[in-house]
């Protein structure tokens, strides 16, 4: 398992993040062969370690779930962070995932 953290601008919203992750999975189905990636929304003051443990436990090679995400939502006025957790089998693609993800959530079609 590998994880990377990316800053998420204030006010982006879980709907837009979910749409960006869905778009990423559609574009690169090897990231989640089941067609499903889960985003857990967590208050940054909450137990982040527990949320990451759940995300890691949610990775399932047999079921094709190779990517999970935890969004540390700091509210509409402050930027938060999203932690993308990847199964080792796709972790070597991690450097390319972030630019694709950022591009996806900037798309006008994803405006909530």
GROMACS .gro file of C-alpha atoms in nm:
model
  112
    1UNK     CA    1   0.000   0.000   0.000
    2UNK     CA    2   0.116   0.351  -0.078
    3UNK     CA    3  -0.047   0.681   0.005
    4UNK     CA    4   0.002   1.035  -0.113
    5UNK     CA    5  -0.151   1.356   0.017
    6UNK     CA    6  -0.270   1.639  -0.203
    7UNK     CA    7  -0.402   1.977  -0.095
    8UNK     CA    8  -0.766   2.039  -0.189
    9UNK     CA    9  -0.878   2.398  -0.232
   10UNK     CA   10  -1.147   2.538  -0.008
   11UNK     CA   11  -1.503   2.494  -0.122
   12UNK     CA   12  -1.436   2.217  -0.374
   13UNK     CA   13  -1.691   1.988  -0.211
   14UNK     CA   14  -1.723   1.612  -0.183
   15UNK     CA   15  -1.942   1.590  -0.494
   16UNK     CA   16  -1.674   1.743  -0.711
   17UNK     CA   17  -1.401   1.529  -0.555
   18UNK     CA   18  -1.611   1.215  -0.607
   19UNK     CA   19  -1.673   1.313  -0.970
   20UNK     CA   20  -1.300   1.368  -1.020
   21UNK     CA   21  -1.218   1.027  -0.872
   22UNK     CA   22  -1.489   0.866  -1.088
   23UNK     CA   23  -1.346   1.039  -1.394
   24UNK     CA   24  -0.999   0.916  -1.305
   25UNK     CA   25  -1.127   0.559  -1.268
   26UNK     CA   26  -1.311   0.581  -1.603
   27UNK     CA   27  -0.997   0.710  -1.775
   28UNK     CA   28  -0.767   0.459  -1.604
   29UNK     CA   29  -0.977   0.153  -1.513
   30UNK     CA   30  -0.669  -0.037  -1.396
   31UNK     CA   31  -0.681   0.183  -1.084
   32UNK     CA   32  -1.008   0.029  -0.979
   33UNK     CA   33  -1.117  -0.268  -1.185
   34UNK     CA   34  -1.441  -0.291  -0.990
   35UNK     CA   35  -1.530   0.058  -1.114
   36UNK     CA   36  -1.562   0.177  -0.754
   37UNK     CA   37  -1.334   0.386  -0.539
   38UNK     CA   38  -1.449   0.509  -0.199
   39UNK     CA   39  -1.395   0.857  -0.058
   40UNK     CA   40  -1.431   0.885   0.317
   41UNK     CA   41  -1.486   1.239   0.443
   42UNK     CA   42  -1.317   1.302   0.778
   43UNK     CA   43  -1.286   1.609   0.997
   44UNK     CA   44  -0.913   1.694   1.005
   45UNK     CA   45  -0.927   1.698   1.386
   46UNK     CA   46  -1.064   1.342   1.388
   47UNK     CA   47  -0.864   1.021   1.403
   48UNK     CA   48  -0.690   1.037   1.066
   49UNK     CA   49  -0.495   0.718   1.139
   50UNK     CA   50  -0.820   0.523   1.179
   51UNK     CA   51  -0.955   0.661   0.850
   52UNK     CA   52  -0.634   0.564   0.672
   53UNK     CA   53  -0.651   0.217   0.825
   54UNK     CA   54  -1.008   0.180   0.691
   55UNK     CA   55  -0.898   0.300   0.347
   56UNK     CA   56  -0.611   0.051   0.344
   57UNK     CA   57  -0.842  -0.228   0.461
   58UNK     CA   58  -1.079  -0.136   0.177
   59UNK     CA   59  -0.818  -0.217  -0.085
   60UNK     CA   60  -0.906  -0.555  -0.230
   61UNK     CA   61  -0.711  -0.702  -0.519
   62UNK     CA   62  -0.961  -0.988  -0.563
   63UNK     CA   63  -1.256  -0.747  -0.586
   64UNK     CA   64  -1.059  -0.504  -0.803
   65UNK     CA   65  -1.060  -0.216  -0.552
   66UNK     CA   66  -0.711  -0.074  -0.592
   67UNK     CA   67  -0.771   0.287  -0.487
   68UNK     CA   68  -0.939   0.453  -0.188
   69UNK     CA   69  -0.938   0.815  -0.074
   70UNK     CA   70  -0.974   0.999   0.255
   71UNK     CA   71  -1.073   1.364   0.239
   72UNK     CA   72  -0.974   1.572   0.540
   73UNK     CA   73  -1.242   1.836   0.496
   74UNK     CA   74  -1.148   2.164   0.662
   75UNK     CA   75  -1.477   2.330   0.568
   76UNK     CA   76  -1.578   2.576   0.298
   77UNK     CA   77  -1.333   2.849   0.398
   78UNK     CA   78  -1.007   2.653   0.436
   79UNK     CA   79  -0.824   2.417   0.207
   80UNK     CA   80  -0.826   2.055   0.314
   81UNK     CA   81  -0.626   1.750   0.213
   82UNK     CA   82  -0.709   1.434   0.028
   83UNK     CA   83  -0.508   1.120   0.088
   84UNK     CA   84  -0.512   0.877  -0.203
   85UNK     CA   85  -0.435   0.519  -0.097
   86UNK     CA   86  -0.325   0.277  -0.367
   87UNK     CA   87  -0.267  -0.096  -0.375
   88UNK     CA   88   0.095  -0.189  -0.445
   89UNK     CA   89  -0.001  -0.329  -0.786
   90UNK     CA   90  -0.080   0.023  -0.917
   91UNK     CA   91   0.144   0.228  -0.688
   92UNK     CA   92   0.408   0.269  -0.958
   93UNK     CA   93   0.155   0.486  -1.146
   94UNK     CA   94   0.123   0.726  -0.853
   95UNK     CA   95   0.327   1.012  -1.007
   96UNK     CA   96   0.080   1.023  -1.298
   97UNK     CA   97  -0.232   0.995  -1.084
   98UNK     CA   98  -0.204   1.334  -0.915
   99UNK     CA   99  -0.191   1.544  -1.234
  100UNK     CA  100  -0.487   1.348  -1.375
  101UNK     CA  101  -0.684   1.392  -1.055
  102UNK     CA  102  -0.617   1.767  -1.036
  103UNK     CA  103  -0.707   1.803  -1.405
  104UNK     CA  104  -1.031   1.612  -1.348
  105UNK     CA  105  -1.151   1.826  -1.057
  106UNK     CA  106  -1.078   2.145  -1.253
  107UNK     CA  107  -1.310   2.043  -1.538
  108UNK     CA  108  -1.610   2.274  -1.584
  109UNK     CA  109  -1.840   1.973  -1.631
  110UNK     CA  110  -1.769   1.877  -1.270
  111UNK     CA  111  -1.879   2.209  -1.123
  112UNK     CA  112  -2.130   2.137  -0.849
   0.00000   0.00000   0.00000
